[in-house]
PDB file of N, CA, C and O in Angstrom:
ATOM      1  N   MET A  44     110.459  70.634 101.173  1.00  0.00           N
ATOM      2  CA  MET A  44     110.386  72.106 101.175  1.00  0.00           C
ATOM      3  C   MET A  44     111.608  72.706 101.826  1.00  0.00           C
ATOM      4  O   MET A  44     112.143  72.116 102.886  1.00  0.00           O
ATOM      5  N   SER A  45     112.192  73.716 101.394  1.00  0.00           N
ATOM      6  CA  SER A  45     113.262  74.335 101.922  1.00  0.00           C
ATOM      7  C   SER A  45     112.775  75.276 103.160  1.00  0.00           C
ATOM      8  O   SER A  45     111.735  75.436 103.343  1.00  0.00           O
ATOM      9  N   ILE A  46     113.988  75.581 103.881  1.00  0.00           N
ATOM     10  CA  ILE A  46     113.897  76.470 105.136  1.00  0.00           C
ATOM     11  C   ILE A  46     113.231  77.851 104.503  1.00  0.00           C
ATOM     12  O   ILE A  46     112.330  78.120 105.407  1.00  0.00           O
ATOM     13  N   VAL A  47     113.870  78.284 103.597  1.00  0.00           N
ATOM     14  CA  VAL A  47     113.295  79.623 103.110  1.00  0.00           C
ATOM     15  C   VAL A  47     111.780  79.476 102.657  1.00  0.00           C
ATOM     16  O   VAL A  47     111.052  80.406 102.952  1.00  0.00           O
ATOM     17  N   GLY A  48     111.517  78.426 102.147  1.00  0.00           N
ATOM     18  CA  GLY A  48     110.143  78.362 101.587  1.00  0.00           C
ATOM     19  C   GLY A  48     109.172  78.276 102.821  1.00  0.00           C
ATOM     20  O   GLY A  48     107.988  78.697 102.907  1.00  0.00           O
ATOM     21  N   GLY A  49     109.612  77.125 103.631  1.00  0.00           N
ATOM     22  CA  GLY A  49     108.960  77.313 104.978  1.00  0.00           C
ATOM     23  C   GLY A  49     108.483  78.538 105.818  1.00  0.00           C
ATOM     24  O   GLY A  49     107.474  78.726 106.098  1.00  0.00           O
ATOM     25  N   VAL A  50     109.560  79.492 105.890  1.00  0.00           N
ATOM     26  CA  VAL A  50     109.491  80.536 106.387  1.00  0.00           C
ATOM     27  C   VAL A  50     108.456  81.508 105.598  1.00  0.00           C
ATOM     28  O   VAL A  50     107.739  82.156 106.357  1.00  0.00           O
ATOM     29  N   VAL A  51     108.694  81.492 104.533  1.00  0.00           N
ATOM     30  CA  VAL A  51     107.766  82.268 103.578  1.00  0.00           C
ATOM     31  C   VAL A  51     106.153  81.907 103.725  1.00  0.00           C
ATOM     32  O   VAL A  51     105.381  82.790 104.084  1.00  0.00           O
ATOM     33  N   ILE A  52     105.982  80.588 103.595  1.00  0.00           N
ATOM     34  CA  ILE A  52     104.493  80.266 103.918  1.00  0.00           C
ATOM     35  C   ILE A  52     104.121  80.271 105.178  1.00  0.00           C
ATOM     36  O   ILE A  52     102.962  80.679 105.423  1.00  0.00           O
ATOM     37  N   PHE A  53     104.989  80.123 106.248  1.00  0.00           N
ATOM     38  CA  PHE A  53     104.509  80.351 107.713  1.00  0.00           C
ATOM     39  C   PHE A  53     104.261  81.974 107.874  1.00  0.00           C
ATOM     40  O   PHE A  53     103.228  82.100 108.404  1.00  0.00           O
ATOM     41  N   THR A  54     105.073  82.786 107.215  1.00  0.00           N
ATOM     42  CA  THR A  54     104.780  84.389 107.461  1.00  0.00           C
ATOM     43  C   THR A  54     103.481  84.698 106.644  1.00  0.00           C
ATOM     44  O   THR A  54     102.721  85.410 107.428  1.00  0.00           O
ATOM     45  N   ILE A  55     103.464  84.234 105.512  1.00  0.00           N
ATOM     46  CA  ILE A  55     102.038  84.565 104.889  1.00  0.00           C
ATOM     47  C   ILE A  55     100.792  84.226 105.406  1.00  0.00           C
ATOM     48  O   ILE A  55      99.855  84.747 105.742  1.00  0.00           O
ATOM     49  N   THR A  56     101.009  82.570 105.973  1.00  0.00           N
ATOM     50  CA  THR A  56      99.960  82.274 106.682  1.00  0.00           C
ATOM     51  C   THR A  56      99.552  82.784 107.931  1.00  0.00           C
ATOM     52  O   THR A  56      98.442  83.283 108.236  1.00  0.00           O
ATOM     53  N   TRP A  57     100.736  83.311 108.712  1.00  0.00           N
ATOM     54  CA  TRP A  57     100.530  84.088 109.963  1.00  0.00           C
ATOM     55  C   TRP A  57      99.812  85.214 109.814  1.00  0.00           C
ATOM     56  O   TRP A  57      98.899  85.755 110.604  1.00  0.00           O
ATOM     57  N   MET A  58     100.078  86.124 108.737  1.00  0.00           N
ATOM     58  CA  MET A  58      99.431  87.387 108.449  1.00  0.00           C
ATOM     59  C   MET A  58      97.866  87.271 108.019  1.00  0.00           C
ATOM     60  O   MET A  58      97.056  87.966 108.561  1.00  0.00           O
ATOM     61  N   LEU A  59      97.678  86.200 107.253  1.00  0.00           N
ATOM     62  CA  LEU A  59      96.245  85.787 106.978  1.00  0.00           C
ATOM     63  C   LEU A  59      95.531  85.513 108.196  1.00  0.00           C
ATOM     64  O   LEU A  59      94.304  86.118 108.448  1.00  0.00           O
ATOM     65  N   VAL A  60      96.207  84.495 109.028  1.00  0.00           N
ATOM     66  CA  VAL A  60      95.345  84.177 110.132  1.00  0.00           C
ATOM     67  C   VAL A  60      95.150  85.471 111.194  1.00  0.00           C
ATOM     68  O   VAL A  60      94.011  85.708 111.777  1.00  0.00           O
ATOM     69  N   LEU A  61      96.095  86.272 111.310  1.00  0.00           N
ATOM     70  CA  LEU A  61      96.125  87.512 112.030  1.00  0.00           C
ATOM     71  C   LEU A  61      94.967  88.299 111.751  1.00  0.00           C
ATOM     72  O   LEU A  61      94.159  88.821 112.630  1.00  0.00           O
ATOM     73  N   PHE A  62      94.719  88.528 110.505  1.00  0.00           N
ATOM     74  CA  PHE A  62      93.473  89.348 110.120  1.00  0.00           C
ATOM     75  C   PHE A  62      92.179  88.672 110.228  1.00  0.00           C
ATOM     76  O   PHE A  62      91.129  89.456 110.454  1.00  0.00           O
ATOM     77  N   THR A  63      92.311  87.482 110.393  1.00  0.00           N
ATOM     78  CA  THR A  63      91.028  86.824 110.685  1.00  0.00           C
ATOM     79  C   THR A  63      90.735  86.707 112.156  1.00  0.00           C
ATOM     80  O   THR A  63      89.611  86.946 112.603  1.00  0.00           O
ATOM     81  N   VAL A  64      91.840  86.930 112.823  1.00  0.00           N
ATOM     82  CA  VAL A  64      91.529  86.609 114.314  1.00  0.00           C
ATOM     83  C   VAL A  64      91.375  88.149 114.991  1.00  0.00           C
ATOM     84  O   VAL A  64      90.711  88.071 116.077  1.00  0.00           O
ATOM     85  N   LEU A  65      91.908  89.091 114.408  1.00  0.00           N
ATOM     86  CA  LEU A  65      91.849  90.570 114.818  1.00  0.00           C
ATOM     87  C   LEU A  65      90.130  90.993 115.375  1.00  0.00           C
ATOM     88  O   LEU A  65      90.188  91.542 116.446  1.00  0.00           O
ATOM     89  N   PRO A  66      89.325  90.691 114.695  1.00  0.00           N
ATOM     90  CA  PRO A  66      87.801  91.128 115.043  1.00  0.00           C
ATOM     91  C   PRO A  66      87.307  90.289 116.168  1.00  0.00           C
ATOM     92  O   PRO A  66      86.282  90.795 116.768  1.00  0.00           O
ATOM     93  N   TRP A  67      87.874  89.218 116.524  1.00  0.00           N
ATOM     94  CA  TRP A  67      87.224  88.311 117.662  1.00  0.00           C
ATOM     95  C   TRP A  67      87.270  88.923 118.838  1.00  0.00           C
ATOM     96  O   TRP A  67      88.174  89.535 119.573  1.00  0.00           O
ATOM     97  N   GLY A  68      85.924  89.253 119.514  1.00  0.00           N
ATOM     98  CA  GLY A  68      85.969  89.773 120.673  1.00  0.00           C
ATOM     99  C   GLY A  68      86.205  91.168 120.997  1.00  0.00           C
ATOM    100  O   GLY A  68      86.242  91.675 122.073  1.00  0.00           O
ATOM    101  N   VAL A  69      86.096  92.019 119.877  1.00  0.00           N
ATOM    102  CA  VAL A  69      86.299  93.460 120.003  1.00  0.00           C
ATOM    103  C   VAL A  69      85.095  94.162 120.352  1.00  0.00           C
ATOM    104  O   VAL A  69      84.006  93.820 119.918  1.00  0.00           O
ATOM    105  N   LYS A  70      85.216  94.923 121.356  1.00  0.00           N
ATOM    106  CA  LYS A  70      84.051  95.738 121.884  1.00  0.00           C
ATOM    107  C   LYS A  70      84.562  97.242 121.646  1.00  0.00           C
ATOM    108  O   LYS A  70      85.486  97.758 122.508  1.00  0.00           O
ATOM    109  N   PRO A  71      83.649  97.968 121.078  1.00  0.00           N
ATOM    110  CA  PRO A  71      83.973  99.450 120.801  1.00  0.00           C
ATOM    111  C   PRO A  71      84.025 100.295 122.108  1.00  0.00           C
ATOM    112  O   PRO A  71      83.035  99.881 122.968  1.00  0.00           O
ATOM    113  N   GLN A  72      84.496 101.323 122.294  1.00  0.00           N
ATOM    114  CA  GLN A  72      84.471 102.131 123.418  1.00  0.00           C
ATOM    115  C   GLN A  72      83.145 102.648 123.636  1.00  0.00           C
ATOM    116  O   GLN A  72      82.639 102.877 124.823  1.00  0.00           O
ATOM    117  N   SER A  73      82.363 102.992 122.494  1.00  0.00           N
ATOM    118  CA  SER A  73      80.886 103.565 122.666  1.00  0.00           C
ATOM    119  C   SER A  73      79.999 102.431 123.306  1.00  0.00           C
ATOM    120  O   SER A  73      78.961 102.721 123.839  1.00  0.00           O
ATOM    121  N   GLU A  74      80.117 101.214 123.195  1.00  0.00           N
ATOM    122  CA  GLU A  74      79.308 100.129 123.899  1.00  0.00           C
ATOM    123  C   GLU A  74      79.681  99.801 125.304  1.00  0.00           C
ATOM    124  O   GLU A  74      79.194  99.214 125.971  1.00  0.00           O
ATOM    125  N   ASP A  75      80.959 100.102 125.654  1.00  0.00           N
ATOM    126  CA  ASP A  75      81.600  99.997 126.996  1.00  0.00           C
ATOM    127  C   ASP A  75      81.004 101.180 127.994  1.00  0.00           C
ATOM    128  O   ASP A  75      80.922 102.258 127.605  1.00  0.00           O
ATOM    129  N   GLU A  76      80.947 100.739 129.091  1.00  0.00           N
ATOM    130  CA  GLU A  76      80.445 101.674 130.219  1.00  0.00           C
ATOM    131  C   GLU A  76      81.340 102.732 130.425  1.00  0.00           C
ATOM    132  O   GLU A  76      80.893 103.714 131.290  1.00  0.00           O
ATOM    133  N   GLY A  77      82.678 102.551 130.308  1.00  0.00           N
ATOM    134  CA  GLY A  77      83.760 103.389 130.897  1.00  0.00           C
ATOM    135  C   GLY A  77      83.582 104.597 129.703  1.00  0.00           C
ATOM    136  O   GLY A  77      82.852 104.758 128.933  1.00  0.00           O
ATOM    137  N   GLU A  78      84.503 105.552 130.139  1.00  0.00           N
ATOM    138  CA  GLU A  78      84.614 106.788 129.473  1.00  0.00           C
ATOM    139  C   GLU A  78      85.434 106.626 128.044  1.00  0.00           C
ATOM    140  O   GLU A  78      86.324 105.793 128.061  1.00  0.00           O
ATOM    141  N   ILE A  79      85.192 107.394 127.173  1.00  0.00           N
ATOM    142  CA  ILE A  79      85.938 107.176 125.941  1.00  0.00           C
ATOM    143  C   ILE A  79      87.331 107.957 126.225  1.00  0.00           C
ATOM    144  O   ILE A  79      87.307 109.174 126.621  1.00  0.00           O
ATOM    145  N   GLU A  80      88.273 107.182 125.586  1.00  0.00           N
ATOM    146  CA  GLU A  80      89.794 107.737 125.855  1.00  0.00           C
ATOM    147  C   GLU A  80      89.921 108.934 124.996  1.00  0.00           C
ATOM    148  O   GLU A  80      89.436 108.961 123.802  1.00  0.00           O
ATOM    149  N   PRO A  81      90.294 110.033 125.606  1.00  0.00           N
ATOM    150  CA  PRO A  81      90.554 111.361 124.919  1.00  0.00           C
ATOM    151  C   PRO A  81      91.512 111.064 123.670  1.00  0.00           C
ATOM    152  O   PRO A  81      92.567 110.497 123.869  1.00  0.00           O
ATOM    153  N   GLY A  82      91.224 111.733 122.545  1.00  0.00           N
ATOM    154  CA  GLY A  82      91.980 111.577 121.285  1.00  0.00           C
ATOM    155  C   GLY A  82      91.672 110.380 120.423  1.00  0.00           C
ATOM    156  O   GLY A  82      92.444 110.067 119.464  1.00  0.00           O
ATOM    157  N   THR A  83      90.695 109.548 120.996  1.00  0.00           N
ATOM    158  CA  THR A  83      90.279 108.421 120.035  1.00  0.00           C
ATOM    159  C   THR A  83      88.852 108.440 119.641  1.00  0.00           C
ATOM    160  O   THR A  83      87.974 109.250 119.977  1.00  0.00           O
ATOM    161  N   VAL A  84      88.450 107.638 118.585  1.00  0.00           N
ATOM    162  CA  VAL A  84      87.230 107.679 118.016  1.00  0.00           C
ATOM    163  C   VAL A  84      86.380 106.735 118.974  1.00  0.00           C
ATOM    164  O   VAL A  84      86.927 105.943 119.593  1.00  0.00           O
ATOM    165  N   GLU A  85      84.940 106.765 118.913  1.00  0.00           N
ATOM    166  CA  GLU A  85      84.182 105.830 119.470  1.00  0.00           C
ATOM    167  C   GLU A  85      84.218 104.574 119.243  1.00  0.00           C
ATOM    168  O   GLU A  85      83.959 103.668 119.973  1.00  0.00           O
ATOM    169  N   SER A  86      84.514 104.273 117.871  1.00  0.00           N
ATOM    170  CA  SER A  86      84.552 102.848 117.412  1.00  0.00           C
ATOM    171  C   SER A  86      85.897 102.198 117.961  1.00  0.00           C
ATOM    172  O   SER A  86      85.999 100.978 117.373  1.00  0.00           O
ATOM    173  N   ALA A  87      86.814 103.055 118.277  1.00  0.00           N
ATOM    174  CA  ALA A  87      87.985 102.160 118.832  1.00  0.00           C
ATOM    175  C   ALA A  87      87.806 101.220 119.907  1.00  0.00           C
ATOM    176  O   ALA A  87      86.965 101.428 120.825  1.00  0.00           O
ATOM    177  N   PRO A  88      88.549 100.285 119.729  1.00  0.00           N
ATOM    178  CA  PRO A  88      88.344  98.878 120.796  1.00  0.00           C
ATOM    179  C   PRO A  88      88.675  99.591 122.026  1.00  0.00           C
ATOM    180  O   PRO A  88      89.742 100.120 122.442  1.00  0.00           O
ATOM    181  N   SER A  89      88.034  98.929 123.153  1.00  0.00           N
ATOM    182  CA  SER A  89      88.263  99.317 124.508  1.00  0.00           C
ATOM    183  C   SER A  89      89.443  98.440 125.024  1.00  0.00           C
ATOM    184  O   SER A  89      90.215  98.947 125.909  1.00  0.00           O
ATOM    185  N   ASN A  90      89.412  97.197 124.740  1.00  0.00           N
ATOM    186  CA  ASN A  90      90.409  96.358 125.279  1.00  0.00           C
ATOM    187  C   ASN A  90      90.725  95.296 123.967  1.00  0.00           C
ATOM    188  O   ASN A  90      90.149  94.161 124.151  1.00  0.00           O
ATOM    189  N   PRO A  91      91.753  95.606 123.282  1.00  0.00           N
ATOM    190  CA  PRO A  91      92.098  94.746 122.004  1.00  0.00           C
ATOM    191  C   PRO A  91      92.476  93.550 122.354  1.00  0.00           C
ATOM    192  O   PRO A  91      92.491  92.652 121.577  1.00  0.00           O
ATOM    193  N   ARG A  92      93.455  93.254 123.421  1.00  0.00           N
ATOM    194  CA  ARG A  92      93.909  91.973 123.927  1.00  0.00           C
ATOM    195  C   ARG A  92      94.914  91.753 122.782  1.00  0.00           C
ATOM    196  O   ARG A  92      94.948  90.541 122.143  1.00  0.00           O
ATOM    197  N   ILE A  93      95.709  92.372 122.229  1.00  0.00           N
ATOM    198  CA  ILE A  93      96.564  92.088 120.956  1.00  0.00           C
ATOM    199  C   ILE A  93      97.586  91.079 121.319  1.00  0.00           C
ATOM    200  O   ILE A  93      97.842  90.165 120.337  1.00  0.00           O
ATOM    201  N   TRP A  94      98.264  90.815 122.394  1.00  0.00           N
ATOM    202  CA  TRP A  94      99.031  89.849 122.809  1.00  0.00           C
ATOM    203  C   TRP A  94      98.234  88.471 122.827  1.00  0.00           C
ATOM    204  O   TRP A  94      98.890  87.503 122.254  1.00  0.00           O
ATOM    205  N   THR A  95      97.115  88.475 123.181  1.00  0.00           N
ATOM    206  CA  THR A  95      96.405  87.087 123.343  1.00  0.00           C
ATOM    207  C   THR A  95      96.126  86.667 121.726  1.00  0.00           C
ATOM    208  O   THR A  95      96.201  85.448 121.497  1.00  0.00           O
ATOM    209  N   LYS A  96      95.933  87.666 120.984  1.00  0.00           N
ATOM    210  CA  LYS A  96      95.340  87.559 119.668  1.00  0.00           C
ATOM    211  C   LYS A  96      96.637  87.000 118.659  1.00  0.00           C
ATOM    212  O   LYS A  96      96.686  86.124 117.892  1.00  0.00           O
ATOM    213  N   PHE A  97      97.765  87.467 119.228  1.00  0.00           N
ATOM    214  CA  PHE A  97      98.882  87.192 118.500  1.00  0.00           C
ATOM    215  C   PHE A  97      99.359  85.852 118.915  1.00  0.00           C
ATOM    216  O   PHE A  97      99.790  84.846 118.124  1.00  0.00           O
ATOM    217  N   ALA A  98      99.026  85.403 120.135  1.00  0.00           N
ATOM    218  CA  ALA A  98      99.311  84.122 120.597  1.00  0.00           C
ATOM    219  C   ALA A  98      98.231  83.083 119.764  1.00  0.00           C
ATOM    220  O   ALA A  98      98.860  81.888 119.463  1.00  0.00           O
ATOM    221  N   MET A  99      97.205  83.340 119.758  1.00  0.00           N
ATOM    222  CA  MET A  99      96.178  82.543 118.948  1.00  0.00           C
ATOM    223  C   MET A  99      96.605  82.416 117.531  1.00  0.00           C
ATOM    224  O   MET A  99      96.434  81.275 116.926  1.00  0.00           O
ATOM    225  N   THR A 100      96.996  83.349 117.075  1.00  0.00           N
ATOM    226  CA  THR A 100      97.384  83.264 115.592  1.00  0.00           C
ATOM    227  C   THR A 100      98.573  82.556 115.367  1.00  0.00           C
ATOM    228  O   THR A 100      98.797  81.638 114.441  1.00  0.00           O
ATOM    229  N   THR A 101      99.566  82.385 116.187  1.00  0.00           N
ATOM    230  CA  THR A 101     100.671  81.626 116.299  1.00  0.00           C
ATOM    231  C   THR A 101     100.314  80.250 116.270  1.00  0.00           C
ATOM    232  O   THR A 101     100.817  79.399 115.466  1.00  0.00           O
ATOM    233  N   VAL A 102      99.470  79.928 117.346  1.00  0.00           N
ATOM    234  CA  VAL A 102      99.021  78.527 117.635  1.00  0.00           C
ATOM    235  C   VAL A 102      98.124  78.037 116.251  1.00  0.00           C
ATOM    236  O   VAL A 102      98.493  76.943 115.660  1.00  0.00           O
ATOM    237  N   ILE A 103      97.342  78.868 115.813  1.00  0.00           N
ATOM    238  CA  ILE A 103      96.497  78.231 114.538  1.00  0.00           C
ATOM    239  C   ILE A 103      97.467  78.035 113.342  1.00  0.00           C
ATOM    240  O   ILE A 103      97.335  77.270 112.482  1.00  0.00           O
ATOM    241  N   THR A 104      98.294  79.127 113.213  1.00  0.00           N
ATOM    242  CA  THR A 104      99.301  79.218 112.001  1.00  0.00           C
ATOM    243  C   THR A 104     100.246  77.999 112.208  1.00  0.00           C
ATOM    244  O   THR A 104     100.674  77.158 111.179  1.00  0.00           O
ATOM    245  N   THR A 105     100.887  77.647 113.273  1.00  0.00           N
ATOM    246  CA  THR A 105     101.571  76.434 113.491  1.00  0.00           C
ATOM    247  C   THR A 105     100.862  75.120 113.052  1.00  0.00           C
ATOM    248  O   THR A 105     101.211  74.307 112.457  1.00  0.00           O
ATOM    249  N   LEU A 106      99.471  74.959 113.464  1.00  0.00           N
ATOM    250  CA  LEU A 106      98.869  73.776 113.212  1.00  0.00           C
ATOM    251  C   LEU A 106      98.526  73.865 111.646  1.00  0.00           C
ATOM    252  O   LEU A 106      98.629  72.577 111.044  1.00  0.00           O
ATOM    253  N   LEU A 107      98.309  74.771 111.028  1.00  0.00           N
ATOM    254  CA  LEU A 107      98.055  74.882 109.365  1.00  0.00           C
ATOM    255  C   LEU A 107      99.421  74.538 108.729  1.00  0.00           C
ATOM    256  O   LEU A 107      99.347  74.007 107.738  1.00  0.00           O
ATOM    257  N   PHE A 108     100.535  75.234 109.278  1.00  0.00           N
ATOM    258  CA  PHE A 108     101.681  74.838 108.517  1.00  0.00           C
ATOM    259  C   PHE A 108     102.097  73.535 108.919  1.00  0.00           C
ATOM    260  O   PHE A 108     102.655  72.993 107.881  1.00  0.00           O
ATOM    261  N   ILE A 109     101.717  72.918 110.077  1.00  0.00           N
ATOM    262  CA  ILE A 109     102.285  71.475 110.089  1.00  0.00           C
ATOM    263  C   ILE A 109     101.637  70.479 108.935  1.00  0.00           C
ATOM    264  O   ILE A 109     101.940  69.379 108.358  1.00  0.00           O
ATOM    265  N   ILE A 110     100.255  70.853 108.629  1.00  0.00           N
ATOM    266  CA  ILE A 110      99.281  70.254 107.676  1.00  0.00           C
ATOM    267  C   ILE A 110      99.952  70.382 106.375  1.00  0.00           C
ATOM    268  O   ILE A 110      99.944  69.485 105.649  1.00  0.00           O
ATOM    269  N   VAL A 111     100.095  71.647 106.155  1.00  0.00           N
ATOM    270  CA  VAL A 111     100.920  72.062 104.531  1.00  0.00           C
ATOM    271  C   VAL A 111     102.325  71.321 104.521  1.00  0.00           C
ATOM    272  O   VAL A 111     102.354  70.613 103.595  1.00  0.00           O
ATOM    273  N   TRP A 112     102.986  71.343 105.430  1.00  0.00           N
ATOM    274  CA  TRP A 112     104.303  70.521 105.500  1.00  0.00           C
ATOM    275  C   TRP A 112     104.145  69.207 105.364  1.00  0.00           C
ATOM    276  O   TRP A 112     104.814  68.532 104.584  1.00  0.00           O
ATOM    277  N   THR A 113     103.291  68.509 106.044  1.00  0.00           N
ATOM    278  CA  THR A 113     102.983  67.105 105.718  1.00  0.00           C
ATOM    279  C   THR A 113     102.489  66.831 104.472  1.00  0.00           C
ATOM    280  O   THR A 113     103.009  65.806 103.833  1.00  0.00           O
ATOM    281  N   ILE A 114     101.791  67.452 103.854  1.00  0.00           N
ATOM    282  CA  ILE A 114     101.310  67.283 102.549  1.00  0.00           C
ATOM    283  C   ILE A 114     102.301  67.403 101.537  1.00  0.00           C
ATOM    284  O   ILE A 114     102.287  66.563 100.664  1.00  0.00           O
ATOM    285  N   VAL A 115     103.203  68.469 101.595  1.00  0.00           N
ATOM    286  CA  VAL A 115     104.440  68.670 100.794  1.00  0.00           C
ATOM    287  C   VAL A 115     105.320  67.536 101.019  1.00  0.00           C
ATOM    288  O   VAL A 115     105.792  66.924  99.960  1.00  0.00           O
ATOM    289  N   ASP A 116     105.670  67.255 102.150  1.00  0.00           N
ATOM    290  CA  ASP A 116     106.579  66.412 102.338  1.00  0.00           C
ATOM    291  C   ASP A 116     106.231  64.752 101.975  1.00  0.00           C
ATOM    292  O   ASP A 116     107.102  64.168 101.449  1.00  0.00           O
ATOM    293  N   LEU A 117     105.031  64.416 102.266  1.00  0.00           N
ATOM    294  CA  LEU A 117     104.746  63.094 101.675  1.00  0.00           C
ATOM    295  C   LEU A 117     104.109  63.015 100.375  1.00  0.00           C
ATOM    296  O   LEU A 117     103.702  62.085  99.889  1.00  0.00           O
ATOM    297  N   ASP A 118     104.262  64.144  99.567  1.00  0.00           N
ATOM    298  CA  ASP A 118     103.838  64.291  98.229  1.00  0.00           C
ATOM    299  C   ASP A 118     102.356  63.827  97.801  1.00  0.00           C
ATOM    300  O   ASP A 118     101.933  63.276  96.810  1.00  0.00           O
ATOM    301  N   LEU A 119     101.496  64.386  98.675  1.00  0.00           N
ATOM    302  CA  LEU A 119     100.041  63.892  98.659  1.00  0.00           C
ATOM    303  C   LEU A 119      99.413  64.618  97.813  1.00  0.00           C
ATOM    304  O   LEU A 119      98.323  64.323  96.954  1.00  0.00           O
ATOM    305  N   PHE A 120      99.991  65.852  97.439  1.00  0.00           N
ATOM    306  CA  PHE A 120      99.495  66.695  96.324  1.00  0.00           C
ATOM    307  C   PHE A 120     100.562  67.164  95.486  1.00  0.00           C
ATOM    308  O   PHE A 120     101.367  67.881  96.359  1.00  0.00           O
ATOM    309  N   ASP A 121     100.873  67.004  94.224  1.00  0.00           N
ATOM    310  CA  ASP A 121     101.772  67.614  93.604  1.00  0.00           C
ATOM    311  C   ASP A 121     101.279  68.813  92.585  1.00  0.00           C
ATOM    312  O   ASP A 121     100.821  68.400  91.430  1.00  0.00           O
ATOM    313  N   ILE A 122     101.410  69.985  92.902  1.00  0.00           N
ATOM    314  CA  ILE A 122     100.997  71.172  92.317  1.00  0.00           C
ATOM    315  C   ILE A 122     101.682  71.328  90.629  1.00  0.00           C
ATOM    316  O   ILE A 122     101.032  71.584  90.065  1.00  0.00           O
ATOM    317  N   ARG A 123     102.929  70.946  90.687  1.00  0.00           N
ATOM    318  CA  ARG A 123     103.674  70.974  89.511  1.00  0.00           C
ATOM    319  C   ARG A 123     102.990  70.028  88.372  1.00  0.00           C
ATOM    320  O   ARG A 123     102.848  70.423  87.368  1.00  0.00           O
ATOM    321  N   ALA A 124     102.545  68.821  88.823  1.00  0.00           N
ATOM    322  CA  ALA A 124     102.112  67.921  87.929  1.00  0.00           C
ATOM    323  C   ALA A 124     100.659  68.287  87.425  1.00  0.00           C
ATOM    324  O   ALA A 124     100.150  68.143  86.299  1.00  0.00           O
ATOM    325  N   TYR A 125      99.877  69.075  88.405  1.00  0.00           N
ATOM    326  CA  TYR A 125      98.925  69.548  88.092  1.00  0.00           C
ATOM    327  C   TYR A 125      98.554  70.584  87.042  1.00  0.00           C
ATOM    328  O   TYR A 125      98.088  70.426  86.122  1.00  0.00           O
ATOM    329  N   PHE A 126      99.584  71.458  87.178  1.00  0.00           N
ATOM    330  CA  PHE A 126      99.706  72.494  86.076  1.00  0.00           C
ATOM    331  C   PHE A 126     100.534  72.069  85.115  1.00  0.00           C
ATOM    332  O   PHE A 126     100.404  72.779  83.802  1.00  0.00           O
ATOM    333  N   GLN A 127     101.159  71.005  85.033  1.00  0.00           N
ATOM    334  CA  GLN A 127     101.704  70.485  83.898  1.00  0.00           C
ATOM    335  C   GLN A 127     100.677  69.951  82.815  1.00  0.00           C
ATOM    336  O   GLN A 127     101.040  70.013  81.607  1.00  0.00           O
ATOM    337  N   ASP A 128      99.630  69.485  83.236  1.00  0.00           N
ATOM    338  CA  ASP A 128      98.648  68.965  82.364  1.00  0.00           C
ATOM    339  C   ASP A 128      97.659  69.989  81.896  1.00  0.00           C
ATOM    340  O   ASP A 128      97.201  69.616  80.644  1.00  0.00           O
ATOM    341  N   ILE A 129      97.944  71.143  82.070  1.00  0.00           N
ATOM    342  CA  ILE A 129      97.021  72.255  81.632  1.00  0.00           C
ATOM    343  C   ILE A 129      97.728  73.014  80.481  1.00  0.00           C
ATOM    344  O   ILE A 129      98.746  73.060  80.179  1.00  0.00           O
TER     345      ILE A 129
END
């Protein structure tokens, strides 16, 4: 796998994992005992903890990327051979 291919795969995987992680632990302002922040809707998260979610996304993506890189590097699955038979 080339460096550019690795960066592309990591970036795409990071974005997919981020959208999976974003809803974890979100509590809307309407369910929180505190006051609703002026200028926001009731369904806006009271404490989104975005930096924690970025860190979790990076760790999960790194583990997934290591798995993908190992599969590609060891030729455990050759996608070109699979599509050549079709």
